[in-house]
XYZ file of C-alpha atoms in Angstrom:
470
model
C -27.186 165.300 44.644
C -29.282 163.702 41.916
C -27.397 163.148 38.670
C -29.082 163.292 35.259
C -29.417 160.017 33.386
C -26.512 158.969 31.233
C -26.980 159.902 27.576
C -27.495 156.934 25.276
C -27.256 157.121 21.480
C -30.625 155.497 20.893
C -32.468 157.240 23.712
C -33.054 154.010 25.651
C -32.718 153.579 29.392
C -29.198 152.988 30.776
C -30.130 149.404 31.623
C -31.402 148.634 28.106
C -28.361 150.287 26.570
C -25.986 148.270 28.787
C -27.739 145.008 27.964
C -27.521 145.747 24.270
C -23.808 146.515 24.353
C -22.584 143.703 26.584
C -21.384 140.796 24.508
C -20.694 137.368 25.960
C -17.063 136.311 25.756
C -17.704 132.725 26.792
C -20.631 131.386 24.810
C -21.701 127.776 24.778
C -24.535 125.832 23.246
C -26.070 122.893 25.017
C -24.440 121.338 28.070
C -21.594 118.965 28.778
C -21.892 115.765 30.744
C -20.379 115.501 34.185
C -18.438 112.522 32.817
C -16.455 115.016 30.713
C -14.728 116.066 33.936
C -12.449 114.112 36.249
C -13.208 114.950 39.884
C -10.103 115.639 41.971
C -11.455 116.584 45.361
C -14.023 118.531 47.277
C -13.497 122.255 47.780
C -16.466 122.915 50.037
C -19.841 121.792 51.197
C -22.851 123.208 52.957
C -26.463 124.144 52.429
C -25.600 125.243 48.892
C -24.418 121.737 47.991
C -20.919 120.706 47.041
C -18.146 122.279 45.012
C -15.476 120.080 43.507
C -12.133 120.635 41.928
C -12.017 118.834 38.596
C -10.041 118.539 35.397
C -11.580 118.762 31.954
C -10.945 115.579 29.984
C -11.168 117.594 26.766
C -8.797 120.457 27.531
C -6.897 119.297 30.610
C -7.718 122.566 32.391
C -8.538 122.664 36.091
C -12.075 123.826 36.843
C -14.486 124.198 39.737
C -17.868 122.477 39.558
C -20.552 124.280 41.542
C -23.711 122.283 42.094
C -27.006 124.052 41.434
C -29.403 122.983 44.155
C -33.030 122.404 43.190
C -34.703 122.950 46.555
C -38.209 122.885 45.114
C -38.137 121.149 41.754
C -41.767 121.945 41.023
C -40.830 125.642 40.966
C -38.376 125.050 38.145
C -34.771 126.170 37.752
C -33.681 128.506 40.612
C -34.054 132.140 39.601
C -30.837 133.095 41.408
C -28.884 130.562 39.356
C -30.511 131.852 36.170
C -29.543 135.404 37.083
C -25.966 134.409 37.834
C -25.602 132.408 34.619
C -27.070 135.237 32.549
C -24.733 137.861 33.988
C -21.615 135.706 33.859
C -22.227 134.982 30.176
C -22.608 138.695 29.437
C -19.613 139.933 31.403
C -16.078 139.881 30.038
C -13.298 141.307 32.185
C -10.063 139.907 33.567
C -11.189 140.675 37.123
C -14.606 139.013 36.780
C -14.972 135.244 37.166
C -16.060 133.646 33.897
C -18.577 130.868 33.333
C -17.137 128.279 30.960
C -19.749 125.570 30.811
C -22.819 123.945 32.307
C -22.394 120.267 33.131
C -25.252 117.826 33.651
C -25.246 114.708 35.792
C -28.018 112.397 34.648
C -29.586 109.734 36.889
C -27.654 106.472 36.919
C -30.801 104.706 35.753
C -32.341 106.390 32.699
C -35.660 104.741 33.520
C -35.817 106.423 36.927
C -37.972 109.437 36.089
C -38.305 110.472 39.722
C -34.721 111.714 39.840
C -33.987 114.907 37.963
C -30.638 115.718 36.334
C -28.171 117.622 38.515
C -26.705 120.800 37.030
C -23.236 122.207 37.676
C -21.777 125.600 36.856
C -18.250 125.205 35.494
C -15.805 128.026 36.243
C -12.007 128.261 36.089
C -10.278 126.840 39.131
C -8.874 129.532 41.415
C -6.347 128.623 44.083
C -7.788 130.737 46.901
C -10.446 133.097 48.063
C -9.305 136.214 49.887
C -10.879 135.199 53.179
C -9.102 131.845 52.968
C -5.759 133.566 52.552
C -6.491 135.845 55.487
C -7.370 132.799 57.603
C -4.077 131.106 56.727
C -1.601 131.856 59.551
C 1.345 131.391 57.190
C 0.172 134.214 54.904
C 1.132 137.809 55.638
C 0.310 140.511 53.103
C 2.746 143.293 52.325
C 1.333 146.746 51.597
C 2.362 146.560 47.930
C 0.463 143.266 47.658
C -2.627 144.780 49.285
C -2.497 147.648 46.796
C -2.300 145.167 43.921
C -5.372 143.251 45.105
C -7.304 146.435 45.895
C -6.539 147.948 42.506
C -7.750 144.818 40.705
C -10.904 144.801 42.820
C -11.657 148.419 41.920
C -10.984 147.777 38.231
C -13.471 144.915 38.239
C -16.003 147.006 40.134
C -15.575 149.897 37.689
C -16.427 147.497 34.875
C -19.568 146.280 36.657
C -20.809 149.755 37.543
C -19.994 151.107 34.087
C -22.306 148.416 32.730
C -25.074 149.280 35.210
C -24.612 146.209 37.403
C -24.775 146.147 41.194
C -22.933 143.224 42.781
C -24.684 143.532 46.176
C -22.519 140.976 47.977
C -19.066 142.494 48.050
C -16.913 140.680 50.623
C -13.604 138.869 50.995
C -15.184 135.434 50.509
C -16.354 136.439 47.027
C -12.926 137.516 45.806
C -11.026 134.668 44.167
C -7.259 134.725 43.711
C -4.910 132.448 41.805
C -1.205 131.845 42.264
C -0.431 134.228 39.407
C -1.738 137.106 41.511
C -4.984 137.531 39.562
C -8.038 138.603 41.572
C -11.559 137.988 40.270
C -14.959 139.010 41.614
C -17.294 136.028 41.979
C -20.818 135.136 43.138
C -23.381 137.037 41.096
C -26.444 135.403 42.615
C -27.475 138.716 44.195
C -26.301 140.953 41.350
C -28.776 142.850 39.203
C -28.941 145.561 36.597
C -29.071 149.058 37.999
C -31.241 151.846 36.628
C -29.086 154.846 37.335
C -26.028 156.800 36.211
C -22.638 155.202 35.862
C -19.689 156.490 37.924
C -17.987 159.576 36.518
C -14.735 161.201 37.635
C -15.358 163.693 40.416
C -19.078 162.919 40.612
C -20.381 160.970 43.616
C -23.409 158.807 42.938
C -25.981 161.008 44.666
C -29.460 159.680 45.408
C -30.952 156.535 43.949
C -33.948 156.611 41.623
C -35.929 153.475 42.345
C -36.541 151.001 45.138
C -34.568 147.778 45.436
C -34.758 144.992 47.976
C -32.907 145.553 51.228
C -32.202 141.835 51.679
C -28.697 142.065 50.257
C -25.063 142.238 51.378
C -23.548 140.146 54.154
C -23.969 141.998 57.437
C -20.291 142.654 58.176
C -20.004 144.395 54.807
C -23.423 146.053 54.819
C -23.383 149.871 54.607
C -25.207 152.050 57.135
C -27.849 153.182 54.649
C -29.009 149.577 54.171
C -29.025 148.987 57.921
C -31.257 152.061 58.201
C -33.527 150.537 55.541
C -32.805 152.799 52.579
C -34.335 151.209 49.501
C -33.278 153.686 46.803
C -29.621 152.776 47.063
C -26.857 153.088 44.478
C -23.503 151.604 43.529
C -22.226 153.178 46.756
C -23.260 150.002 48.612
C -20.577 148.055 46.715
C -18.007 150.750 47.452
C -18.651 150.442 51.205
C -17.944 146.716 50.877
C -14.645 147.512 49.167
C -13.734 149.671 52.160
C -14.493 146.791 54.522
C -12.361 144.432 52.415
C -9.512 146.968 52.302
C -9.531 147.301 56.081
C -9.706 143.522 56.416
C -6.582 143.088 54.290
C -4.739 145.645 56.409
C -5.517 144.113 59.814
C -6.019 140.488 58.763
C -9.583 140.072 60.014
C -13.040 141.618 59.463
C -13.135 145.149 60.826
C -16.894 145.342 61.511
C -17.996 141.964 62.871
C -21.428 142.794 64.265
C -23.519 140.211 66.104
C -26.807 141.807 65.048
C -27.875 144.626 62.756
C -28.162 146.982 65.722
C -24.685 145.990 66.895
C -23.400 146.413 63.346
C -24.573 150.023 63.299
C -22.953 150.635 66.671
C -19.617 149.356 65.350
C -19.971 151.619 62.315
C -20.613 154.638 64.547
C -17.498 153.696 66.564
C -15.386 153.571 63.419
C -16.772 156.401 61.283
C -18.393 158.578 63.946
C -21.982 159.169 64.959
C -24.432 160.273 62.265
C -25.656 163.846 62.164
C -27.021 166.204 59.541
C -23.502 167.278 58.585
C -21.959 163.868 57.866
C -25.136 161.975 56.929
C -27.940 164.385 55.999
C -31.438 162.986 56.341
C -30.453 159.841 58.228
C -33.192 160.439 60.808
C -35.799 160.349 58.052
C -34.838 156.823 57.009
C -37.172 154.112 58.392
C -34.470 152.718 60.661
C -33.255 156.079 61.918
C -36.479 157.462 63.348
C -36.118 155.739 66.710
C -32.324 155.832 67.052
C -30.368 158.195 69.269
C -26.738 157.037 69.130
C -24.395 158.547 71.660
C -22.063 161.167 70.160
C -18.639 159.838 69.212
C -15.979 161.154 66.804
C -14.966 157.842 65.231
C -11.722 155.937 65.699
C -10.781 155.131 62.099
C -7.705 157.352 62.193
C -6.322 155.922 65.420
C -7.261 152.358 64.524
C -5.342 152.431 61.230
C -2.610 154.939 62.096
C 0.187 152.399 61.575
C -0.790 152.023 57.908
C -0.106 155.630 56.974
C -2.026 158.708 55.906
C -2.699 157.420 52.385
C -4.502 154.297 53.554
C -6.466 156.286 56.130
C -7.502 158.872 53.535
C -8.768 156.227 51.105
C -10.563 154.311 53.860
C -12.360 157.478 54.935
C -13.561 158.071 51.380
C -14.685 154.472 50.864
C -16.510 154.395 54.201
C -18.240 157.750 54.260
C -21.526 157.582 56.116
C -23.273 159.679 53.469
C -23.817 157.348 50.509
C -24.527 160.355 48.267
C -20.975 161.704 48.636
C -19.119 158.407 49.082
C -16.292 158.074 46.566
C -17.068 156.070 43.437
C -14.914 153.267 42.038
C -13.512 155.451 39.247
C -12.202 158.097 41.641
C -10.995 155.469 44.120
C -8.706 154.048 41.425
C -7.128 157.492 41.009
C -6.607 158.047 44.732
C -3.071 159.205 45.682
C -2.697 156.081 47.843
C -1.837 154.045 44.744
C 0.902 156.504 43.762
C 2.605 156.473 47.167
C 5.495 154.182 48.032
C 5.398 151.276 48.022
C 3.718 151.124 44.619
C 1.279 148.299 43.842
C 3.079 145.024 43.265
C 2.781 143.413 39.829
C 0.445 140.391 40.040
C 3.143 138.037 38.755
C 5.456 139.113 41.604
C 3.012 138.127 44.353
C 4.141 135.041 46.311
C 2.397 131.723 45.748
C 0.606 129.984 48.611
C -0.864 126.605 49.368
C -4.493 126.301 48.329
C -6.777 128.023 50.828
C -10.278 126.622 50.492
C -12.982 125.820 53.007
C -11.852 122.257 53.653
C -8.202 123.305 53.780
C -8.910 126.001 56.378
C -10.110 123.425 58.893
C -6.495 122.529 59.581
C -5.825 126.204 60.376
C -8.745 126.659 62.797
C -10.225 123.685 64.598
C -13.304 125.487 65.828
C -16.682 126.577 64.580
C -17.537 130.115 63.873
C -19.365 132.238 66.332
C -20.524 135.083 64.126
C -23.392 135.349 61.678
C -24.081 135.337 57.987
C -26.217 137.897 56.256
C -29.973 137.409 56.274
C -31.697 134.981 53.988
C -35.174 136.195 54.763
C -37.226 138.117 57.288
C -36.458 141.695 58.233
C -33.142 143.437 57.686
C -31.942 146.542 59.454
C -33.105 148.391 62.537
C -36.393 150.084 63.286
C -39.988 148.889 63.401
C -40.783 145.940 61.165
C -44.104 145.188 59.515
C -45.463 143.695 62.704
C -44.452 146.649 64.816
C -41.673 144.784 66.599
C -38.160 146.128 66.746
C -36.117 144.507 64.025
C -32.848 144.781 65.884
C -32.154 141.079 65.452
C -32.063 139.114 62.244
C -30.855 135.785 61.040
C -27.428 136.385 62.439
C -28.557 136.199 66.038
C -29.483 132.580 65.616
C -26.495 131.774 63.460
C -24.123 133.547 65.776
C -25.144 131.505 68.796
C -25.943 128.181 67.183
C -23.059 127.994 64.775
C -25.464 127.317 61.932
C -23.343 127.466 58.831
C -20.759 129.397 60.811
C -16.952 129.407 60.767
C -14.378 131.044 62.984
C -15.067 134.673 62.189
C -16.321 134.623 58.664
C -19.645 135.095 57.006
C -22.036 133.157 54.873
C -24.016 134.036 51.844
C -27.012 136.307 52.218
C -30.596 135.523 51.402
C -31.093 134.947 47.692
C -34.345 136.803 47.332
C -34.924 139.736 45.025
C -37.709 141.773 43.555
C -38.548 138.965 41.151
C -37.262 136.005 43.151
C -38.908 133.583 45.479
C -38.004 132.821 49.061
C -36.862 129.330 49.868
C -38.048 128.095 53.230
C -35.014 125.913 53.853
C -32.641 128.830 53.256
C -34.207 131.035 55.901
C -32.339 131.283 59.218
C -33.926 130.190 62.450
C -34.646 133.670 63.772
C -36.421 134.597 60.554
C -38.557 131.472 60.294
C -41.385 133.285 61.960
C -45.027 132.824 61.270
C -47.166 135.885 60.879
C -48.615 135.660 64.350
C -48.352 139.155 65.707
C -44.561 139.154 65.794
C -44.129 136.192 68.139
C -40.813 134.504 67.608
C -41.882 130.914 66.998
C -39.420 128.834 65.029
C -39.894 125.753 62.931
C -38.054 122.725 64.185
C -36.603 122.103 60.722
C -38.282 118.700 60.414
C -41.985 119.320 60.094
C -43.273 122.763 59.204
C -46.436 122.064 61.173
C -44.469 121.627 64.422
C -42.819 124.653 65.998
C -40.218 124.821 68.672
C -38.765 127.620 70.738
C -35.525 125.747 71.229
C -32.447 126.726 69.272
C -31.592 123.778 67.104
C -27.961 123.412 66.058
C -27.278 123.483 62.355
C -24.573 122.152 60.092
C -21.050 123.420 60.349
C -20.700 126.639 58.413
C -19.218 126.494 54.982
C -17.338 129.305 53.357
C -15.477 128.056 50.397
C -14.706 130.442 47.610
C -17.146 128.979 45.110
C -20.182 128.327 47.259
C -22.976 130.820 47.260
C-alpha cells in the first residue's frame, strides 16, 4: 500500500517541512575546552576511541565525553559525526539523548602544528545502557518494568518518525537508561531524514519511495527486507528493531543472534515462519530472494514466548511481521492493548536503581570475549548475488564472530558508518569485507600494510560495547 505524501502548509516536501519546524533545544556557540571538565573514569574503549565519565566544572553535572575520531584528517571532520551533531541539536524530546556541548582538547604544545585538536561530544551521563543491564546477572526485569521501558522507546521513536527521521540502528546497546527510570535513544550516526509519510493511526507504512543504503542496522536487529536487499525501505525497519529489543527484555538475551546474514534469515524464518506470497508478498522479487527456497515452517514465536502471555505475543507478532508494508507503526504500537493489561507499565520513578552497567563494568560479569558478530561496516550486506557474482551469504560478522574482533559475550557492535553521502573508512571495514576487486576472491589485508595481503585470520582488539560508543 503506497500512502500519499503528508500535506504541508507551504507545499514543500515532508523532509523540508520537518527541517523547518524542528527547533534546537540545546544550542551552543563555539566550543568548550576539555579542561572545563574533570575526568572521573573511563566508560568504554575500542575502535571508536574512548568515552569518559566527567563532571562539568561550571555546572557540577555529570556528563559523558565521546571522542570524535579523525581517521583520515585530510578528509576533514567525519561526516557521520557531523550528521549526529546536526540531528542531536535539532531534536528535543525526553526520550532522545541530548547534545550539550562540544569540547576541544588542544595539543599540549601550541607550536606543534602536526597534532590536530581532539573533539569530544558532550552528552548527559546515563547510568546504564539496556544491554549492560541485561548482561548484569543481578538485574531481573519485571513485566511492568519492561512495559515502562518499551513505552518510552516507542514514544521516542514516534517523535523521530513524526519528524521524518530514520534511526537505522535500533538495538539494546543504543538505549540509555538512568537510575530515575528514564530511557533515551542514542547513537544517531546512521540516522537520516526520511522522504516519506509519517506514521498515522491505523495506517501501516506501505512501500518506500526512494532508495537508501542497505548498509545499516546491526545484524541481530536487521529486518528481513534489508537482509533480502530491499533499498526502498521505510520506518518499518526501526519497528522491527523495537520488536527484537522487546523480545530481548523478555528473555534476557538477543532473540535472533545470527552468525551470518544467511543464518540470520534462517532464524527469522524459524521465529516468524517461512515467507510466502500471503505473509510477505513479492519477497521472491527482491534481489536476495530470487535464489532462496527456505523449507516451510510455521514459526515458533507463540510457543517461544508463551510464558509471557497473549498480550506480549500479540504485540511481538505485530512488531515482527515479515511484510514491512503491513508491519505495525510506532503510533499504533503505543495504543496496543498490551499496555492496558495487568500489570500496567511501572512509573519510571518506581523502577529499582542498579549499579552502573557500562562496558568496563560488564567485564566483571563475564570474563570472556564475545563470539558473535557486529553489523557490517562495509562490503556486501544481505543474501543473494553480489556485484561480483559471488554469493553474499557471509559478511563482516563471519570474521568478527570467529576472531573476536571487537566482540563481547553475545552482544553486537556498531554497523558500518557509510551512507549515500558518506565515505568509507578503510580501518573500519571488517576483515571479511576488506576485499580487493579481484573477481570476488577473498583476500584480506593484514591490517599493517595495505600493499600486503594475507589469508590468515588476524585477531583484533577485544570488542567494546559501552553505551556511548558508536
